[in-house]
Coordinates of C-alpha atoms and ligand atoms in Angstrom, one line a residue:
X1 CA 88.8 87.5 54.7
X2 CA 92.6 88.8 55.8
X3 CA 94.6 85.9 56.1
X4 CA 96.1 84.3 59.1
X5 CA 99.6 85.0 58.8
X6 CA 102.6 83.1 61.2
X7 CA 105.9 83.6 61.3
X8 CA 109.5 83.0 63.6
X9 CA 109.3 86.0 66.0
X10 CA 112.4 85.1 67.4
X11 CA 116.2 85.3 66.4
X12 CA 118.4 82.6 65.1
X13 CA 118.6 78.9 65.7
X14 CA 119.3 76.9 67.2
X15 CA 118.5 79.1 70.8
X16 CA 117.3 78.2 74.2
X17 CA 113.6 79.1 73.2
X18 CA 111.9 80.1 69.8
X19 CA 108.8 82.4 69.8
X20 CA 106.5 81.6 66.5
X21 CA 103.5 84.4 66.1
X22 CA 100.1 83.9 64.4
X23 CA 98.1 86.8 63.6
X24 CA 94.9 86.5 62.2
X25 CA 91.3 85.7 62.0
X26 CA 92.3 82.3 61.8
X27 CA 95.1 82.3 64.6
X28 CA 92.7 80.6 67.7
X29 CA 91.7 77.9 65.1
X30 CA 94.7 77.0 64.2
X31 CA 95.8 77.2 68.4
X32 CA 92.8 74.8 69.0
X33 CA 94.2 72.3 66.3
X34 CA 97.7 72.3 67.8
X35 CA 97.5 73.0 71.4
X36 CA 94.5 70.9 71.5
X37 CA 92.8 74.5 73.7
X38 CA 93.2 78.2 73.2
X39 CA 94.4 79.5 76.8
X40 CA 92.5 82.4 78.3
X41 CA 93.8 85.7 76.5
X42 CA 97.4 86.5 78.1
X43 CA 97.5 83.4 80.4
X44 CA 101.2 81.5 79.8
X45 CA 99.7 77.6 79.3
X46 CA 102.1 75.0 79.2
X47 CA 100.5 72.6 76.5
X48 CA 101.5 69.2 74.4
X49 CA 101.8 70.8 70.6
X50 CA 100.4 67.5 68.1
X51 CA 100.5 67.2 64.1
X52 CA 97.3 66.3 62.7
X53 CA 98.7 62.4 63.6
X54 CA 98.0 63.1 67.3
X55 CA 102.4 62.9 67.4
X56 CA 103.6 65.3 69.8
X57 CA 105.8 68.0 68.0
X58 CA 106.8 70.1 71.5
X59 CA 105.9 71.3 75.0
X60 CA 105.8 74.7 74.6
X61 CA 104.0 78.1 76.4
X62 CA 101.0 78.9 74.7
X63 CA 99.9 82.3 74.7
X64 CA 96.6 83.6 73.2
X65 CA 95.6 87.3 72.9
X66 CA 92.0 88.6 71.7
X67 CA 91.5 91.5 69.8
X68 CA 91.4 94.4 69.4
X69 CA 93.8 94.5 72.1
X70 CA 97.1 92.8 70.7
X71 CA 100.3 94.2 69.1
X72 CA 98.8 93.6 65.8
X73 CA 95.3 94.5 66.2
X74 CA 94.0 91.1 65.3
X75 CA 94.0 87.4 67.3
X76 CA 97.3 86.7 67.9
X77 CA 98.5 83.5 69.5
X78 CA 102.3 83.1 70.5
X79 CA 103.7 79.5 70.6
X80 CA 107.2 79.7 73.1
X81 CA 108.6 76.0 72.0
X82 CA 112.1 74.9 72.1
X83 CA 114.5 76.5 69.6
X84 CA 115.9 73.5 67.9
X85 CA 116.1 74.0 64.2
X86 CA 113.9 70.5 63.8
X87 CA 111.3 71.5 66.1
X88 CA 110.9 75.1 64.6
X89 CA 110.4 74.1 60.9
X90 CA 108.0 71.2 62.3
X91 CA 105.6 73.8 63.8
X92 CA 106.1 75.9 60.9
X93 CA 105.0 73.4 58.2
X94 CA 102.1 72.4 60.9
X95 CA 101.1 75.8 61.3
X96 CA 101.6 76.4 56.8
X97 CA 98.7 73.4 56.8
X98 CA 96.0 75.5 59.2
X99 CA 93.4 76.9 57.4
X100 CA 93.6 80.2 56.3
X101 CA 97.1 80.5 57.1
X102 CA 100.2 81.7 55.3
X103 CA 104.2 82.4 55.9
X104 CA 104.2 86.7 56.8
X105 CA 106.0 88.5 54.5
X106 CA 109.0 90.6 56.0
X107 CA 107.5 93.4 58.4
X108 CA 104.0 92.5 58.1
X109 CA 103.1 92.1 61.6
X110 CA 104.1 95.9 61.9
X111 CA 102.2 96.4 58.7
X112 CA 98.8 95.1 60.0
X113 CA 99.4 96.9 63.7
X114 CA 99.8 100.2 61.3
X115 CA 96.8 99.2 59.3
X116 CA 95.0 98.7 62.1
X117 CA 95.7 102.3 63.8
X118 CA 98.1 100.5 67.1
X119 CA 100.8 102.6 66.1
X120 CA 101.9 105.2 62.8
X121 CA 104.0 105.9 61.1
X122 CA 106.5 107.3 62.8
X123 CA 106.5 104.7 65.4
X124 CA 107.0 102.2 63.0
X125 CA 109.8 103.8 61.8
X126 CA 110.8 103.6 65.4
X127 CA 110.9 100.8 65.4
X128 CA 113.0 99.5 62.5
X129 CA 115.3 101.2 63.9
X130 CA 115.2 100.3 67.5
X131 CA 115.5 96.9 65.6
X132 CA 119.1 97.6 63.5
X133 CA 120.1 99.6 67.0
X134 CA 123.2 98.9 67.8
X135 CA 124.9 101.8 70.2
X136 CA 123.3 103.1 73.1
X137 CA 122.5 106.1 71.9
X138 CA 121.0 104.6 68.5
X139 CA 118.6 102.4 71.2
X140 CA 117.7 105.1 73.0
X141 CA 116.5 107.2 70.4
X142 CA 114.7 104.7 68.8
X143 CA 112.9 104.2 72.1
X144 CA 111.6 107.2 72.0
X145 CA 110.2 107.2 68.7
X146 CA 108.8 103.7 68.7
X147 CA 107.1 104.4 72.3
X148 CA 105.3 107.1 70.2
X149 CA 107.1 110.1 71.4
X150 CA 107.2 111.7 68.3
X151 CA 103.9 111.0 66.9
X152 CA 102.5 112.6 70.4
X153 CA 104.5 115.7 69.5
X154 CA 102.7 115.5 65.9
X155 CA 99.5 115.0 67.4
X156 CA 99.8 118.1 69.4
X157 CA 100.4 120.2 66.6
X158 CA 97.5 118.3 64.8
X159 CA 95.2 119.7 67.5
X160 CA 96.1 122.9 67.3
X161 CA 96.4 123.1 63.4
X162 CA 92.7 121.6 63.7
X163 CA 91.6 124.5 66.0
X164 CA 92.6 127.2 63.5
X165 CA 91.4 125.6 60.6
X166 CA 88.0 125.4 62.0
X167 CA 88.7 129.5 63.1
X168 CA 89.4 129.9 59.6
X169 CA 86.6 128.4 58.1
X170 CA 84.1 130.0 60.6
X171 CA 85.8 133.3 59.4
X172 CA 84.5 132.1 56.0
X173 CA 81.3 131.8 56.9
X174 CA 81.0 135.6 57.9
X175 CA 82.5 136.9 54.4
X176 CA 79.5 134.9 53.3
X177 CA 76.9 136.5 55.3
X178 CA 78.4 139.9 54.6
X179 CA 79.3 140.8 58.5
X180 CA 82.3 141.9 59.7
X181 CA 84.9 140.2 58.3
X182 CA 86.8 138.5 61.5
X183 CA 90.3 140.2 62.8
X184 CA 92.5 136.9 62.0
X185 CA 95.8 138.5 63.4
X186 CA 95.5 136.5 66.7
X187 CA 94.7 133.3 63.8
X188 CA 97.8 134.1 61.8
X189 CA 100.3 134.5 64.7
X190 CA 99.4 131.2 66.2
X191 CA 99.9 129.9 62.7
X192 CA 103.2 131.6 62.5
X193 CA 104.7 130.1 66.1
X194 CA 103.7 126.6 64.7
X195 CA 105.6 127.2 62.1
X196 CA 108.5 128.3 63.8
X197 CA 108.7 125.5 66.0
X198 CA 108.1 122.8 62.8
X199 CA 111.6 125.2 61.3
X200 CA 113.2 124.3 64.3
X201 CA 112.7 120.7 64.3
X202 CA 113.8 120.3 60.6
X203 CA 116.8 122.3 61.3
X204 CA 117.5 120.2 64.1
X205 CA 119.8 117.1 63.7
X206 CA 118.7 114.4 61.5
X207 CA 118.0 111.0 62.8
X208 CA 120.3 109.1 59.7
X209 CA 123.0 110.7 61.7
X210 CA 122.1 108.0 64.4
X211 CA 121.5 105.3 62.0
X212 CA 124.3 106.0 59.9
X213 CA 126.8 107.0 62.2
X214 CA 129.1 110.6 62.7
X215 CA 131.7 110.0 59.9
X216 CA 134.7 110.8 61.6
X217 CA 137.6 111.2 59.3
X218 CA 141.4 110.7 59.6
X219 CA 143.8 113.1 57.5
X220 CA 147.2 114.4 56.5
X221 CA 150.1 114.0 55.2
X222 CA 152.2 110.8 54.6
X223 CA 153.4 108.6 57.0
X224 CA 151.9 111.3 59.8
X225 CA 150.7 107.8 61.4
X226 CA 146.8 108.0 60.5
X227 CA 146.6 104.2 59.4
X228 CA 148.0 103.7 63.1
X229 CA 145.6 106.2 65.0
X230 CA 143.0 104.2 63.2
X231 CA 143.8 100.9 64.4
X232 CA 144.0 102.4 67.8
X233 CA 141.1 103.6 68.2
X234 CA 138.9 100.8 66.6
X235 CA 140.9 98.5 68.6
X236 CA 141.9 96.1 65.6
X237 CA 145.2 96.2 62.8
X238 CA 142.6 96.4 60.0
X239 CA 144.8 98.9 58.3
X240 CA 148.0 98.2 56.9
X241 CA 150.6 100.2 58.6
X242 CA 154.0 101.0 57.0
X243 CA 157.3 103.1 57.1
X244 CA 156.6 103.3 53.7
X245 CA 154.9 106.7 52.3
X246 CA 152.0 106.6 50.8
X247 CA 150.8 102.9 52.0
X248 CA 147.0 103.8 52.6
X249 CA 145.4 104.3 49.1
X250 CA 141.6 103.6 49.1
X251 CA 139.3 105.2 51.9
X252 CA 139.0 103.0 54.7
X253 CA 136.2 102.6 57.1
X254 CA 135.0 101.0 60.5
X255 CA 132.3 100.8 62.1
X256 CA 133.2 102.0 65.7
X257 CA 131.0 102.7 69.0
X258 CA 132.4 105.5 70.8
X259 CA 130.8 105.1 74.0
X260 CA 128.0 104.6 72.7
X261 CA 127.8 106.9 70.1
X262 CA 127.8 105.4 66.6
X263 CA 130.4 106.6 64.5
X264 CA 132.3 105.2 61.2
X265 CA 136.1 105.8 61.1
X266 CA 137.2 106.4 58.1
X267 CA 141.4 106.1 57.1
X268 CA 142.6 108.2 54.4
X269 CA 145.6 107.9 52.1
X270 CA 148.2 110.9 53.2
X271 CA 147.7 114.2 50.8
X272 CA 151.1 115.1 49.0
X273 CA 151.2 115.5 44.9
X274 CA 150.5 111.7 43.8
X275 CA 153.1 109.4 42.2
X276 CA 151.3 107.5 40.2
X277 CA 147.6 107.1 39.2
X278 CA 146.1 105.0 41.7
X279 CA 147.3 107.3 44.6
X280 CA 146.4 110.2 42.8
X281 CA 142.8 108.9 42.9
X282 CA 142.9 107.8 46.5
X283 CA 144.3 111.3 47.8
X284 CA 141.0 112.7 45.5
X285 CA 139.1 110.3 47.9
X286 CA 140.4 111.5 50.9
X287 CA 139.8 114.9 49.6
X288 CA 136.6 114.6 49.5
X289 CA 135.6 112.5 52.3
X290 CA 137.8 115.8 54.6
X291 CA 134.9 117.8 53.0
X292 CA 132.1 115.5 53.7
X293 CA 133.4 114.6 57.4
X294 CA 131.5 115.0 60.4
X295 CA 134.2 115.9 62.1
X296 CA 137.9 115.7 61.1
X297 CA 141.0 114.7 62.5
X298 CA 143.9 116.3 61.2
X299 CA 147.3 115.0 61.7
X300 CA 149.6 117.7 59.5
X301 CA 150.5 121.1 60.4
X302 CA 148.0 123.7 61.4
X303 CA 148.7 126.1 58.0
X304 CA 147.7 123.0 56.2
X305 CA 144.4 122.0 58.1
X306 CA 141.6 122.0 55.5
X307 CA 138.8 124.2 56.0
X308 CA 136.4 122.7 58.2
X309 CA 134.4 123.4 61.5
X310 CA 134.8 120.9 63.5
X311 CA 138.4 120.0 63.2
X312 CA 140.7 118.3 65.7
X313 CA 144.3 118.8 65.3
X314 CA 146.3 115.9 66.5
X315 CA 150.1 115.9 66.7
X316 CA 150.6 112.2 66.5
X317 CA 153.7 109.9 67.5
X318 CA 154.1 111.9 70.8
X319 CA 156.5 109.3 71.8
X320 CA 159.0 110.4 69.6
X321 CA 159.2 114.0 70.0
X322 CA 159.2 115.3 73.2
X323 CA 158.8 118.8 73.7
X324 CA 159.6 119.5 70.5
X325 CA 155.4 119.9 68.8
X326 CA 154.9 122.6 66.5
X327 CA 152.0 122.1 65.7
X328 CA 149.7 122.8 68.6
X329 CA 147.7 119.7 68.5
X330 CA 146.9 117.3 71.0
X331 CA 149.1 115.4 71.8
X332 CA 148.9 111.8 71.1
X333 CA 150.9 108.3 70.7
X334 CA 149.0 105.3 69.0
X335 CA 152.1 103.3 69.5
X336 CA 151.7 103.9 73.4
X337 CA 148.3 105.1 73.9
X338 CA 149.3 108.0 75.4
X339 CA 146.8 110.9 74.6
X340 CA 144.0 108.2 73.3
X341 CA 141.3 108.9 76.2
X342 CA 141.7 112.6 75.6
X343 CA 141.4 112.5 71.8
X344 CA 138.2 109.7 72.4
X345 CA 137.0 113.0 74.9
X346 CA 137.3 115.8 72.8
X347 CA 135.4 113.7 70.0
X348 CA 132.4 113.2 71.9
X349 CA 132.3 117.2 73.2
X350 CA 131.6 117.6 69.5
X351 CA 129.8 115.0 68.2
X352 CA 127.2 116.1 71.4
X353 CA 126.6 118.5 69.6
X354 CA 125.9 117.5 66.4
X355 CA 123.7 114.3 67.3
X356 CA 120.1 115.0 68.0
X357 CA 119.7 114.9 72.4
X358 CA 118.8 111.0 73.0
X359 CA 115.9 112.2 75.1
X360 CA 114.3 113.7 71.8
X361 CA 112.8 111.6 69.1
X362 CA 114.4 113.2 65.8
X363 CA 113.1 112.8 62.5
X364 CA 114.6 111.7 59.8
X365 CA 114.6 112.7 56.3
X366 CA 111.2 111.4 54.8
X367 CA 109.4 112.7 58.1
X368 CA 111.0 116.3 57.9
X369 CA 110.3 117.0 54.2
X370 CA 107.0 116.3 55.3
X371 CA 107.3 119.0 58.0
X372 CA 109.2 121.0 55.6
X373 CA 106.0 121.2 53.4
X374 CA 103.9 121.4 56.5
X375 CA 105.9 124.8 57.3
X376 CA 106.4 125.7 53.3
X377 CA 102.1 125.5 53.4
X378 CA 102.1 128.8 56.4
X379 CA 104.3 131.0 54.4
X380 CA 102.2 133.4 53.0
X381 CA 99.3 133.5 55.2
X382 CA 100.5 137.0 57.0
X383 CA 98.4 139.3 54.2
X384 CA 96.0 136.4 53.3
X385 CA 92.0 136.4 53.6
X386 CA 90.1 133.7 55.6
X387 CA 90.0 131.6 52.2
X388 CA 93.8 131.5 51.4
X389 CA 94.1 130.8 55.2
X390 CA 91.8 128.3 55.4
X391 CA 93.4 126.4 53.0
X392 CA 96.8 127.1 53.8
X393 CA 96.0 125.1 57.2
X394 CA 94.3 122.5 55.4
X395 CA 97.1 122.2 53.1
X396 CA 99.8 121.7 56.5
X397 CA 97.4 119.0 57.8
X398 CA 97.4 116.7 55.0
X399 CA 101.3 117.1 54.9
X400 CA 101.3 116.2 58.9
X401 CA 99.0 113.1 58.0
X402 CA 101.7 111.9 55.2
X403 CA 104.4 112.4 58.2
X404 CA 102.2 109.8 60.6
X405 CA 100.5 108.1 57.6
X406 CA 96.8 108.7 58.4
X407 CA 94.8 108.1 55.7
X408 CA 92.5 111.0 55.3
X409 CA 92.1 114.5 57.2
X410 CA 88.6 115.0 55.4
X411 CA 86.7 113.0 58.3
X412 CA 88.0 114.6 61.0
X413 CA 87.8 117.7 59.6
X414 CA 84.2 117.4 58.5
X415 CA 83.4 115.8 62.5
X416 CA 85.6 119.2 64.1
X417 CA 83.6 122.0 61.3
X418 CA 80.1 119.8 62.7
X419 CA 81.0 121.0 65.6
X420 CA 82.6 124.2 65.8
X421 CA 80.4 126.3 62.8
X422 CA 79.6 128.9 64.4
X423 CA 76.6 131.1 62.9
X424 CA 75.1 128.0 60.8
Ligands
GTP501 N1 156.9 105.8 67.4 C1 155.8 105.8 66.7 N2 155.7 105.5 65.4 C2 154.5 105.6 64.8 C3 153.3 106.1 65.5 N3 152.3 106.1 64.7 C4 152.8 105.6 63.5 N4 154.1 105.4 63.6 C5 155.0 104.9 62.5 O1 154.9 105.8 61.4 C6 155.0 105.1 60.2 C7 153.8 105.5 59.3 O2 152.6 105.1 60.0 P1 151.2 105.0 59.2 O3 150.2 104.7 60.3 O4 151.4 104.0 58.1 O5 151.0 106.4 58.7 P2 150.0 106.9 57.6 O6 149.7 108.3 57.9 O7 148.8 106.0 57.6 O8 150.8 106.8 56.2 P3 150.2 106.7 54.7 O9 149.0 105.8 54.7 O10 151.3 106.2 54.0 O11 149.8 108.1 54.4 C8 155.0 103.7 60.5 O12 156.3 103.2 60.4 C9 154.4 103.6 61.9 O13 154.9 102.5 62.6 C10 153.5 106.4 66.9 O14 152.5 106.8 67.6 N5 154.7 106.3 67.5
K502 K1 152.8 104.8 55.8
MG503 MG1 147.9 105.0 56.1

């Protein structure tokens, strides 16, 4: 038997309220033995928790839920108690001596809901990182994929994959009896536009760009005030700023919600021909994380801007001389402000672009090499017989089951051919 598993739902203590979960055959035994009742499925009870003493631990909500329809797929009983640090560990080591029940390991509650088909994959996925969220953007995309957004989108492609595979394998069937072999060009260019819209997805923005944040990167030459602009804009002196050339040596980064948008900042020690060793390494970092940048900020003269696409030139330290820029950049002061809201502006016009739309679940790297495959599996069906084809489809079906994690296409396959064989 699946053991009952329990754990601290809820954040850290001490808080307001604590919400301990049970999940498990076992859950509405051990509710009996502690609540002294299981309340009827989703009714909030108020109820006297005891130890096995009869000595009242907490008053606390009780919530039951029957299966099959709970979070986790199983009986799941939610005990709402006070969040004091005593009274939490008290129910805990309570609910450790239930039988049948055990500690959950980290993520297991998701892991049973998986297991027990109340979400995939993808939604789990979802919802890791609704969970690490921390911009607005970041939540809503998360949203959409934990609500099951993109595992709709997958299912509709599921359907249709399933619909020419059983075309395909009909059209076998008539090789087999010698008759007219099938026309399959109608097959093959449904085939094809799935494919194209699967190249589109995987082309589209990743969601690590979410997760991970737009690195947006500060260079140029010495002293051009990039330590400065960074403090600015994250609000906080976390780099050290100098008259002295050369002070910034080491790449360094913060974490920094641009309206929502989750970006990391990243300072950069000026570019000039290095003095000693240690700078000559840190203008090699900044070197390379110019290259790697999302987008870059650029505060040296245009002729020097490195070679990138999505570069903002900024002429900084527009306090100091007015009138008098030659280098075409906007104009910005980090000592007064001045040109901050613009710069913050012209930042989120790009990284718009690059993000995937919020309203759109995106997938992120394990999901589209999955896809990738999916679409690498329709290649060469254009010139292929009802065999190759077949199996081809077959082929991009198992690779959209590894996207959502469903265990075997063979069943449904074998239920859809019961159906559709036509000629048998
Ligand atoms: N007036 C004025 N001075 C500024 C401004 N920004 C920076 N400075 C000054 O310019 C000097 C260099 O600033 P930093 O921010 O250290 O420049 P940096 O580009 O990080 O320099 P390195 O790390 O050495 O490459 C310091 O003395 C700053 O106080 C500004 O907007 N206005
Ligand atoms: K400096
Ligand atoms: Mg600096």
């Amino acid at each position: 038997m699946t053991d009952t598993i329990f754990a601290l739902s809820s954040g850290a203590l001490p808080a307001a309220i604590a919400v301990v979960r049970v999940s498990g055959p076992n859950a509405f035994l051990a509710c009996e033995r502690i609540a002294g009742m299981v309340p009827k499925s989703r009714q909030a009870t108020l109820r006297t928790l005891h130890d096995e003493e009869e000595q009242a631990v907490d008053r606390a909500l009780v919530l039951a839920f029957a299966a099959p329809a709970t979070v986790t797929g199983e009986p799941l009983v939610e005990f709402h108690c006070h969040g004091g640090r005593a009274v939490v560990s008290r129910l805990l080591s309570l609910l450790s001596q239930q039988p049948g029940l055990r500690d959950a390991e980290p993520g297991e509650f998701t892991r049973r809901a998986l297991l027990n088909g109340k979400l995939d994959l993808t939604q789990a996925e979802g919802l890791g990182e609704l969970l690490a969220a921390e911009t607005e953007w970041q939540r809503r995309a998360a949203l959409e994929s934990a609500g099951g957004a993109l595992s709709r989108e997958i299912e509709g492609w599921r359907e249709r994959l399933l619909l020419l595979a059983a075309q395909a394998e009909a059209a076998i069937d008539y090789v087999d009896e010698e008759e007219t072999a099938l026309d399959l060009t109608d097959l093959v260019q449904q085939a094809e536009e799935l494919r194209g819209e699967w190249r589109r997805r995987i082309d589209a923005p990743r969601s690590e760009l979410l997760s991970e944040g737009l690195r947006i990167v500060l260079a140029g030459p010495p002293n051009s005030g990039k330590s400065s602009l960074f403090n600015a804009l994250i609000g906080a002196e976390k780099a050290i700023v100098t008259a002295i050339p050369g002070t910034t040596r080491d790449l360094i980064e913060a974490r920094w919600d641009l309206s929502g948008i989750p970006t990391l900042l990243i300072d950069t020690a000026g570019l000039r021909e290095g003095t000693d060793e240690v700078e000559r390494i840190g203008i090699a970092r900044a070197e390379a994380a110019s290259m790697g940048a999302d987008i870059l900020l650029w505060l040296g003269a245009v002729q020097d801007a490195p070679a990138h696409p999505r570069t903002i030139l900024v002429s900084s330290k527009s306090d100091l001389r007015e009138g008098t820029d030659l280098s075409n950049g906007l104009r910005v002061s980090a000592k007064t402000g001045d040109g901050l809201d613009e710069l913050k502006a012209q930042i989120c016009t790009l990284a718009n672009e690059l993000l995937p739309p919020p309203n759109q679940a995106a997938l992120n790297r394990r999901q589209s090499e999955h896809l990738l495959d999916a679409a690498c599996a329709l290649e060469d069906i254009r010139n292929a017989d009802s065999i190759l084809i077949a199996e081809a489809l077959r082929s991009a079906l198992h690779s959209l089951d590894r996207l959502t994690g469903r265990q075997s296409v063979e069943d449904v396959l074998d239920a859809l051919f019961g159906r559709f064989c036509l000629g048998k």
